[in-house]
Tab-separated table of C-alpha atoms in Angstrom:
chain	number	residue	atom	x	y	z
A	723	UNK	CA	-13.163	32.251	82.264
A	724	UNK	CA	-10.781	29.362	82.858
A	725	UNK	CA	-12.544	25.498	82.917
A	726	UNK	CA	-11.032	23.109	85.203
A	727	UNK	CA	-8.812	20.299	84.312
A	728	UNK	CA	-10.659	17.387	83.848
A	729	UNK	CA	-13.059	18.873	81.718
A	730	UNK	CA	-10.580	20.396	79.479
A	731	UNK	CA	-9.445	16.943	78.876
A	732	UNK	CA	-13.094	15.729	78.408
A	733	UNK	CA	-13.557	18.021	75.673
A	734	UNK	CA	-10.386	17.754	73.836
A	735	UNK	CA	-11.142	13.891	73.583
A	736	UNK	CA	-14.449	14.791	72.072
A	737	UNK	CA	-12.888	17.429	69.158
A	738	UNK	CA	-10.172	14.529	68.616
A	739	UNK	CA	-12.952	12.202	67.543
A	740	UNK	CA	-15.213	14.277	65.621
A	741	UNK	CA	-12.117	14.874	63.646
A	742	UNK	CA	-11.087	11.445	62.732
A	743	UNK	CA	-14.812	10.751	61.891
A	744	UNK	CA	-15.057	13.665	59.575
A	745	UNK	CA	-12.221	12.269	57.395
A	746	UNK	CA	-13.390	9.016	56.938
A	747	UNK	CA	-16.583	10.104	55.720
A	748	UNK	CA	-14.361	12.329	52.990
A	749	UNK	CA	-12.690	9.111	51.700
A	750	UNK	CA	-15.698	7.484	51.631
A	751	UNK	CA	-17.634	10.317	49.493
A	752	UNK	CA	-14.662	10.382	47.069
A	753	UNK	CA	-15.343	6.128	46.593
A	754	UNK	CA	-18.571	7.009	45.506
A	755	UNK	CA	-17.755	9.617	43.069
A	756	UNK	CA	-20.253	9.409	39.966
A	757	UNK	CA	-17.536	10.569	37.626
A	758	UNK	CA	-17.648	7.989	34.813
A	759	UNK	CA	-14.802	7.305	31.989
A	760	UNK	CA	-17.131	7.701	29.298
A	761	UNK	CA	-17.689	11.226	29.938
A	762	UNK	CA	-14.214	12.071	28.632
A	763	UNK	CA	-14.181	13.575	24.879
A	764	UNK	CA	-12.360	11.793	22.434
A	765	UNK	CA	-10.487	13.258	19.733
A	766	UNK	CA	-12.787	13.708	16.824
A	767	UNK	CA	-9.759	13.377	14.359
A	768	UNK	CA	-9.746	9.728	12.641
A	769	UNK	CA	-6.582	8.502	13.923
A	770	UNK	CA	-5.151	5.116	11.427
A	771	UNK	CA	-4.845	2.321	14.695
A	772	UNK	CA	-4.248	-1.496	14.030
A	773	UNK	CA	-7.394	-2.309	15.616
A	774	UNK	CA	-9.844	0.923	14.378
A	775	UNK	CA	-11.607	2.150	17.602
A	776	UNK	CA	-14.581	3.163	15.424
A	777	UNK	CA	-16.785	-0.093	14.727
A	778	UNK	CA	-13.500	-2.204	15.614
A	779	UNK	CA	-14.450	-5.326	15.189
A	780	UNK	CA	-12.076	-8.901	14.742
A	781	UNK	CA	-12.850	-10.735	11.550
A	782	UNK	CA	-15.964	-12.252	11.467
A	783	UNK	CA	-15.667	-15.815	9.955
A	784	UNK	CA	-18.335	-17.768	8.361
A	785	UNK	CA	-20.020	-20.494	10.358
A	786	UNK	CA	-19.843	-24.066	9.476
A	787	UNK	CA	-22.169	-24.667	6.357
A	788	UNK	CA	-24.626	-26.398	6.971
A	789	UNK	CA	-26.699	-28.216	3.916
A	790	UNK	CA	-29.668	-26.212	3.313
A	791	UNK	CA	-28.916	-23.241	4.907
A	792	UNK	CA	-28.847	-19.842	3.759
A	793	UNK	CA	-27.579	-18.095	6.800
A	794	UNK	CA	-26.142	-14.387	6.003
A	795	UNK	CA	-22.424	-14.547	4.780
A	796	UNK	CA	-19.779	-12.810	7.379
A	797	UNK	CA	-18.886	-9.146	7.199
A	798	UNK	CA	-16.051	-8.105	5.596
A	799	UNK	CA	-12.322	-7.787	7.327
A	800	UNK	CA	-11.845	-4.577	8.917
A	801	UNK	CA	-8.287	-4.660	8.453
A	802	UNK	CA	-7.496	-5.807	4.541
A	803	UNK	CA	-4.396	-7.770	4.184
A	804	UNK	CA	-1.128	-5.146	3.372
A	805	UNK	CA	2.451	-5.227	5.553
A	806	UNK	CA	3.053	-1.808	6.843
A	807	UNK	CA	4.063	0.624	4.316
A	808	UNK	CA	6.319	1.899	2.729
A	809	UNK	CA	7.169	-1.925	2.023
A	810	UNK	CA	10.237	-1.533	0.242
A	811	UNK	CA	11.884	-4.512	1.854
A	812	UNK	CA	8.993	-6.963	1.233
A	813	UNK	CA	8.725	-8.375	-1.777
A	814	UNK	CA	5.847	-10.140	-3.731
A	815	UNK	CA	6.759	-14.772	-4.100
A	816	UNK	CA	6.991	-14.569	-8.430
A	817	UNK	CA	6.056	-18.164	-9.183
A	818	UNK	CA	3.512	-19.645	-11.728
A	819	UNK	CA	0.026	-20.491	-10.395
A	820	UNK	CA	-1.650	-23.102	-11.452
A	821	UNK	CA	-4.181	-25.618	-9.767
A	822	UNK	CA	-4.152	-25.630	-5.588
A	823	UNK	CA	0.137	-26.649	-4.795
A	824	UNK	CA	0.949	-25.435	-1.364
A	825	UNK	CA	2.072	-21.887	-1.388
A	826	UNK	CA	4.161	-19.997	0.963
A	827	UNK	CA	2.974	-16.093	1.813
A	828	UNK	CA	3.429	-13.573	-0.449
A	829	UNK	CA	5.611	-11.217	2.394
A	830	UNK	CA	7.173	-13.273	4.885
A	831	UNK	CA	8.547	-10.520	6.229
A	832	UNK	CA	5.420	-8.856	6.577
A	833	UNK	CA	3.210	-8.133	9.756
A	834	UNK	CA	-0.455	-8.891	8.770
A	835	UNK	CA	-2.607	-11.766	9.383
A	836	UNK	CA	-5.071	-12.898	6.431
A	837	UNK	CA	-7.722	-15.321	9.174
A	838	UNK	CA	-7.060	-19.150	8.472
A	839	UNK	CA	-9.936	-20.497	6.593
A	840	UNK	CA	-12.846	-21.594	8.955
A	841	UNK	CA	-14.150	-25.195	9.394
A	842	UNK	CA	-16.390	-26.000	6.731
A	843	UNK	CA	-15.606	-22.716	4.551
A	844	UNK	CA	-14.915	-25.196	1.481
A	845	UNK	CA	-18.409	-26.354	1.262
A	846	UNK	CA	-20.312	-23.097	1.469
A	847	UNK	CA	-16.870	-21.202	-0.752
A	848	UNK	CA	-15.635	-23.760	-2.685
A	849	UNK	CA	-11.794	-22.931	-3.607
A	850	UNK	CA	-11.513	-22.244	-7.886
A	851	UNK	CA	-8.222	-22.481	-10.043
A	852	UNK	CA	-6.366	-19.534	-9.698
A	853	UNK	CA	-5.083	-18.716	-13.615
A	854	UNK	CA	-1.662	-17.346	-14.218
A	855	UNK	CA	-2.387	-13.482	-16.038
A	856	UNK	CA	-1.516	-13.427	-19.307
A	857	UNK	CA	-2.300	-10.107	-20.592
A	858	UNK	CA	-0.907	-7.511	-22.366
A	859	UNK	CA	-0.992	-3.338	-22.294
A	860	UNK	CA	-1.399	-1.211	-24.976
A	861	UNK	CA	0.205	1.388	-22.909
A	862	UNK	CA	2.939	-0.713	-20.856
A	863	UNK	CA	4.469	1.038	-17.894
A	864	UNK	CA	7.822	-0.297	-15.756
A	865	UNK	CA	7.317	-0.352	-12.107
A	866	UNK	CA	10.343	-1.226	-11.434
A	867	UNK	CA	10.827	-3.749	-8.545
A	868	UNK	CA	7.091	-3.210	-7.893
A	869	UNK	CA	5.567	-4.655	-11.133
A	870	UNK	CA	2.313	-6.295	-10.677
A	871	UNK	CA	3.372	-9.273	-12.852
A	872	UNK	CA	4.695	-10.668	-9.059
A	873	UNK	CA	1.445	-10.598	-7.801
A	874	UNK	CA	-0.215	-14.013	-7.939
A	875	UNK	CA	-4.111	-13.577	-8.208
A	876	UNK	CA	-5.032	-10.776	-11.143
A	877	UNK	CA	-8.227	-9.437	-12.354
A	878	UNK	CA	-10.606	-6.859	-14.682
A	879	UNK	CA	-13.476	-4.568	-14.097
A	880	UNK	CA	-15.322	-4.185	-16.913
A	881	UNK	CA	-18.446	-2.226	-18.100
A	882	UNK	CA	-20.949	-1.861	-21.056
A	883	UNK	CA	-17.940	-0.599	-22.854
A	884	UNK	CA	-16.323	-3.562	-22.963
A	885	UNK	CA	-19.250	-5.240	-25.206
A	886	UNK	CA	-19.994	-8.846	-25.544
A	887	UNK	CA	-17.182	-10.978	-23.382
A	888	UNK	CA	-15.943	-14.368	-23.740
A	889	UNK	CA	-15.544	-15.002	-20.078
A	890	UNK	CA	-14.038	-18.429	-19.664
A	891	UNK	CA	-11.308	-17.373	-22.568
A	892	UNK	CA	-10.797	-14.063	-20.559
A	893	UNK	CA	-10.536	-16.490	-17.105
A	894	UNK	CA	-7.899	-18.314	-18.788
A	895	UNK	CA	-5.793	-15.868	-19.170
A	896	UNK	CA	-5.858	-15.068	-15.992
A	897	UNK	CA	-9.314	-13.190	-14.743
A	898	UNK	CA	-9.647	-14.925	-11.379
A	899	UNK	CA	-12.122	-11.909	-10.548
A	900	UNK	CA	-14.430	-9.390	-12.091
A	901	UNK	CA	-15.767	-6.389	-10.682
A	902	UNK	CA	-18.713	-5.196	-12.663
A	903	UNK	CA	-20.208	-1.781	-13.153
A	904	UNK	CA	-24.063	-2.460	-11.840
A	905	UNK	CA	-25.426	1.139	-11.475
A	906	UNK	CA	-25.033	5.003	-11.556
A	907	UNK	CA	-26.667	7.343	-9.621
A	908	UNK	CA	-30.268	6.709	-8.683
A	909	UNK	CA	-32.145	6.242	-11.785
A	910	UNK	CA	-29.089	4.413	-14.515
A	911	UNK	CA	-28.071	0.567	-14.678
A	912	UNK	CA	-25.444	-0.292	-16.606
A	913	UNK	CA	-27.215	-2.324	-19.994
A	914	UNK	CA	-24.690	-5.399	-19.826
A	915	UNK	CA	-24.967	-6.162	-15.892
A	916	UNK	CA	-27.157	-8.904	-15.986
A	917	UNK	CA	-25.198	-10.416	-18.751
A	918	UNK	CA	-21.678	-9.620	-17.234
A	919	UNK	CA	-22.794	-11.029	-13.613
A	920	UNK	CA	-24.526	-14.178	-14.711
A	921	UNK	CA	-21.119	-15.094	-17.247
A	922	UNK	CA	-18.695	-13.939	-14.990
A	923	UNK	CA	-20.105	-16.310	-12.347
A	924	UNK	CA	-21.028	-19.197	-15.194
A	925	UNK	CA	-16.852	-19.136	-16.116
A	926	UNK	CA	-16.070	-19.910	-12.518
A	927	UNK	CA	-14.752	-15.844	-11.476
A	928	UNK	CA	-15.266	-14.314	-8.407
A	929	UNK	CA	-17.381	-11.328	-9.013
A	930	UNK	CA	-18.367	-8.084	-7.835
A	931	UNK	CA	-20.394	-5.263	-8.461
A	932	UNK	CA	-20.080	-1.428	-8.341
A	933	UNK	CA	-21.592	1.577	-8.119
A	934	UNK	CA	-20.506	4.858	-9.389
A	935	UNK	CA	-21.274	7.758	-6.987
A	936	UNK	CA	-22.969	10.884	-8.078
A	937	UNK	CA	-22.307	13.615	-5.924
A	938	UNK	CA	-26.572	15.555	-7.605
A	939	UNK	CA	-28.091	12.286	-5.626
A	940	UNK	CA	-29.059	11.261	-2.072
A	941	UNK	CA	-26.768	8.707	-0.614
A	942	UNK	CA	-30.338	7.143	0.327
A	943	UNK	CA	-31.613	7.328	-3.029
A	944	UNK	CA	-28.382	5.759	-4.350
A	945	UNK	CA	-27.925	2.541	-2.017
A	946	UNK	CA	-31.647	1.688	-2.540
A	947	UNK	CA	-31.051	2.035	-6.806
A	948	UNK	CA	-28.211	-0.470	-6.354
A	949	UNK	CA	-29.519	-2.736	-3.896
A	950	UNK	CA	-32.540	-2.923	-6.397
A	951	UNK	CA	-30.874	-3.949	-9.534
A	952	UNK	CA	-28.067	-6.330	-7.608
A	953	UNK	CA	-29.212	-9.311	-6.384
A	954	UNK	CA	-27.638	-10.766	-2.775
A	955	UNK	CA	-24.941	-13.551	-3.661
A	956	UNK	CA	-23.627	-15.102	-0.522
A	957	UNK	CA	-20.471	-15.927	-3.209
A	958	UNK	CA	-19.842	-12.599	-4.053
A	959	UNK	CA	-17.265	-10.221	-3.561
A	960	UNK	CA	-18.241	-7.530	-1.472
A	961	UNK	CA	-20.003	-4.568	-3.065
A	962	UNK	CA	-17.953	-1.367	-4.660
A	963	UNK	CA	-18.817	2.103	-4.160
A	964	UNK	CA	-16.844	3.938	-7.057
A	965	UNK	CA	-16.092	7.695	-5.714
A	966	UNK	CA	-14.467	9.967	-7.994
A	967	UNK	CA	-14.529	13.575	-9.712
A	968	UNK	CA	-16.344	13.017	-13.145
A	969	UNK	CA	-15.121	16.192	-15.297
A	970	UNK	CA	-17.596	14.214	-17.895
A	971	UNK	CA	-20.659	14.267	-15.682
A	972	UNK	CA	-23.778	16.925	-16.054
A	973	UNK	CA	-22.982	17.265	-12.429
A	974	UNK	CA	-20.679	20.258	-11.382
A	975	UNK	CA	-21.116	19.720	-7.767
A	976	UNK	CA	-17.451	19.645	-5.912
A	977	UNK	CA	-18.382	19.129	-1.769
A	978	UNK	CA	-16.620	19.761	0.975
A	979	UNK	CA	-14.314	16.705	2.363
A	980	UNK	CA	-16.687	16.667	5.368
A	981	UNK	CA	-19.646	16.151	2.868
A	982	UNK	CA	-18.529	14.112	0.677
A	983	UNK	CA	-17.849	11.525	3.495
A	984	UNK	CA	-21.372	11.698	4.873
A	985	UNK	CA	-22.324	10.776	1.881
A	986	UNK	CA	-20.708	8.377	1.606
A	987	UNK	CA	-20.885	6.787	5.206
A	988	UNK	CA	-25.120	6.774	4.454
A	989	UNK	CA	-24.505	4.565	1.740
A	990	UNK	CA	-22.027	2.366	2.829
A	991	UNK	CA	-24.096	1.927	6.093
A	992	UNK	CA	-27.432	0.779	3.918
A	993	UNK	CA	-25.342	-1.429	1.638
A	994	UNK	CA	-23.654	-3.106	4.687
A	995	UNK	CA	-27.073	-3.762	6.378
A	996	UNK	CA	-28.286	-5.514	3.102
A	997	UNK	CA	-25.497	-7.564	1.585
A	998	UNK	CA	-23.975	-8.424	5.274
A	999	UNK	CA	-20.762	-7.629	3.424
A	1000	UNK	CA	-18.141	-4.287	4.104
A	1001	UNK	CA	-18.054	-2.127	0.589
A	1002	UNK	CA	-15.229	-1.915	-0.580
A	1003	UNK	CA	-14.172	1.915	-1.783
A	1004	UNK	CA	-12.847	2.574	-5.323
A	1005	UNK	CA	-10.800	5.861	-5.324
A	1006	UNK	CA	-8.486	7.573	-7.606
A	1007	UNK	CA	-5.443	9.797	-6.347
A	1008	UNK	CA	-7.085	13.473	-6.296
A	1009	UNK	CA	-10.300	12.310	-5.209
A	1010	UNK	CA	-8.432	10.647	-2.755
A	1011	UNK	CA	-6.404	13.811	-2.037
A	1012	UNK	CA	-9.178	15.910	-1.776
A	1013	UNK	CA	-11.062	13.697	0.577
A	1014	UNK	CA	-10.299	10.433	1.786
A	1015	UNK	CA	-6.421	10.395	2.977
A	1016	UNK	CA	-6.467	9.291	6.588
A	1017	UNK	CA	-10.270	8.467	6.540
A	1018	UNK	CA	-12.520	5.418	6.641
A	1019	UNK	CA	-9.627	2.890	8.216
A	1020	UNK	CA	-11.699	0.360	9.034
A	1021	UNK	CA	-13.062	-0.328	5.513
A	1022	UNK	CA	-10.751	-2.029	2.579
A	1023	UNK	CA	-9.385	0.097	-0.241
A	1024	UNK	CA	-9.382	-0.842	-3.782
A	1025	UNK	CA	-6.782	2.329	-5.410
A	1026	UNK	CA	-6.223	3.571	-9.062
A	1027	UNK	CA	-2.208	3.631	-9.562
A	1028	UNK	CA	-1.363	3.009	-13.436
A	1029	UNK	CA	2.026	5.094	-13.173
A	1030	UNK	CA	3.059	3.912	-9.758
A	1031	UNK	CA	2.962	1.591	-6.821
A	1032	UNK	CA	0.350	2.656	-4.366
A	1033	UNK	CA	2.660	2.954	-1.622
A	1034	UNK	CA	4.195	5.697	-3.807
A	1035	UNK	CA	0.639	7.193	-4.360
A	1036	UNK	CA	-1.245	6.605	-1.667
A	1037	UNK	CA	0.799	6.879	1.060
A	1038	UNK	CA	0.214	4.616	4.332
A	1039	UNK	CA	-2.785	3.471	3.243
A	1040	UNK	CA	-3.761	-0.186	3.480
A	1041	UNK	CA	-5.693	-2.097	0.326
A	1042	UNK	CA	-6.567	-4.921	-1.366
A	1043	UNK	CA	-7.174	-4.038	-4.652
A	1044	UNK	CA	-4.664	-2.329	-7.170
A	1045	UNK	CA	-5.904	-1.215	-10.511
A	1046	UNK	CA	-2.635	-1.287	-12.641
A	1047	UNK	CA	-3.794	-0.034	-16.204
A	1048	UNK	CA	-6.654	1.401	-17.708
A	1049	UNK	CA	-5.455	-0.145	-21.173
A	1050	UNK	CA	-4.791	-3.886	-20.930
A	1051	UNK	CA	-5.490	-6.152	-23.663
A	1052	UNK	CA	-6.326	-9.808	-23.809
A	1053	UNK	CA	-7.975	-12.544	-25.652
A	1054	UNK	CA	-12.338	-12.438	-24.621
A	1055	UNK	CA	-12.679	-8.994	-25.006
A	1056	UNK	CA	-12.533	-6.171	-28.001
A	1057	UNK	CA	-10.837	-3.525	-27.167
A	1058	UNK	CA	-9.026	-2.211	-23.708
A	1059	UNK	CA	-10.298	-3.563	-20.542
A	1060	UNK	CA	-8.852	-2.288	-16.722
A	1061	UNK	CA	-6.521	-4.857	-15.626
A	1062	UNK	CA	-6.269	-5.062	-11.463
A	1063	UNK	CA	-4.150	-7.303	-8.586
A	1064	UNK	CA	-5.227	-8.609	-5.187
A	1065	UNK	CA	-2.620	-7.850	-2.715
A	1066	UNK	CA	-1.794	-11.342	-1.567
A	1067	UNK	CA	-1.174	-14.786	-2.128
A	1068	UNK	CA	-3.499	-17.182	-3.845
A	1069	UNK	CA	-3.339	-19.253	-0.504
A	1070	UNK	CA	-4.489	-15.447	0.704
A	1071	UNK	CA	-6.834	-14.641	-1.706
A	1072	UNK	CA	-8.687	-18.457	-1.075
A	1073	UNK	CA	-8.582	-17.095	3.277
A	1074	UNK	CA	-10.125	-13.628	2.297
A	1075	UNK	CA	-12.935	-14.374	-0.268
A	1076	UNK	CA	-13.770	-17.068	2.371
A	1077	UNK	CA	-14.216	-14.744	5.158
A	1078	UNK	CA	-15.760	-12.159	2.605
């Protein structure tokens, strides 16, 4: 049946404008979608970034001290001082150190940033004479252009093994820091930590202490052994977690990579939450192999290299510590004692142990 004319027309007018307001309720809908960004999966692979995505965080520096305060010290730097590597182009300012002269940057060529020293750091971290090294190796090894002689600020870490030390003779020739062996395990405390930590500090070193991991032991266990036996100094260095294979030790356990950073992360995490200070992690080059290349970016490295440059060894991995020998020698101390290097300037090291 055919309609007439003018309602024909009537009626297309009508389907015209349901149309139009049809689509404009579409675009609206899609405006309100409740699709959200954070429901896309990131890539569970720890990817090294500049700026760690994982508990990224800018330095922290310490507020202005204030006289009678004992407000907690600042967390550690997420991203240590180290120029990209390899560095083969960048090399260390050789000059002697003595007193506080003006010093230029170890790497002027180099792209990191150690944070400028905050108003009224000097009060709450006063700034100590950094000491030329003087010591020798019973087991000397060439570097080559790499030698750890050009670094300006050296150190030790010492032990029980080490006996009875004459710290301000072993400062003076040129111990600017000690990291000292505190505790083992849950249940073991190294006999000469109370004496190494108060004589350390008494001869003007920075100090540290450390914990050696053992793999038979909760991570729980562990962190609440150490933060037991080692009392909270806002002037220390941060604390060490030592993580190695110990062919020595009654325990045989070997995790798996996965595992063994767990582990680690529990303890790290309970240390942190204590001391208010970023561990630092001690590693030598299979342990490191086995389990830590590419991992835990956002925490500094101390490394085990006594053959070779860490660049060499540890490949694209920033740090701030560099154990250099396992048998250096020096005036203070009987025997063999580890000799190690910050990875700066002293106008560096004086930034970092502020902001540390």
């Amino acid at each position: 049946m055919r309609l007439p004319a003018g309602l024909l027309y009537l009626g297309l007018l009508a389907t015209l404008a349901g149309c139009q307001s049809q689509t404009t309720s579409d675009v609206l809908s899609v405006g309100t979608s409740s699709e959200k960004t954070g429901a896309i999966a990131m890539p569970a692979v720890n990817i090294p970034t500049a700026t760690p995505v994982k508990t990224a965080r800018t330095p922290i520096m310490p507020p202005a001290a204030v006289p009678g305060s004992h407000a907690a010290p600042a967390l550690a730097m997420a991203t240590p001082p180290r120029p990209p590597v390899p560095f083969d182009d960048v090399q260390p300012t050789l000059r002697p150190v003595v007193g506080e002269p003006a010093m230029r940057p170890m790497a002027q060529k180099a792209n990191f940033v150690i944070p400028s020293s905050p108003t009224g750091a000097g009060a709450a971290h006063p700034r100590s004479r950094i000491y030329s090294q003087r010591f020798r190796d019973a087991k000397p090894i060439n570097f080559g252009r790499h030698s750890p002689r050009a670094y300006q600020v050296h150190g030790v870490d010492v032990s029980r093994w080490q006996g009875n030390i004459d710290w301000a003779k072993l400062r003076e020739q040129g111990a600017n820091f000690a990291f000292i062996k505190a505790t083992d395990g849950g249940d073991h405390t190294d006999p000469m930590f109370k004496t190494n930590w108060n004589g350390s500090k008494s001869a003007g070193l920075k100090r540290g202490a450390y914990h050696f991991f053992y793999w038979c032991r909760t991570a729980g266990e562990q962190a609440d052994w150490f933060i037991r036996n080692v009392p909270r100094d806002p002037e220390a260095l941060p604390p060490v977690i030592d993580v190695e294979w110990n062919h020595d030790s009654a325990c045989r356990q070997k995790l798996s990579p996965k595992l063994v950073r767990e582990k680690m992360k529990v303890f790290m995490e309970k240390v942190e939450r204590h001391y208010g200070k970023r561990p630092i992690i001690y590693t030598a080059p299979d342990f490191y192999e086995d389990n830590l290349d590419g991992a835990f970016t956002e925490y500094p490295f101390w490394l085990r290299a006594v053959a070779e440059h860490p660049s060499k060894v540890y490949p694209n991995r920033r740090w701030v510590f560099w154990q250099y020998s396992g048998s250096g020698l020096s005036h203070g101390v009987q025997g063999r004692i580890d000799l190690n290097t910050f990875y700066g300037s002293a106008e560096d090291w004086h930034r970092w142990t502020a902001s540390n």
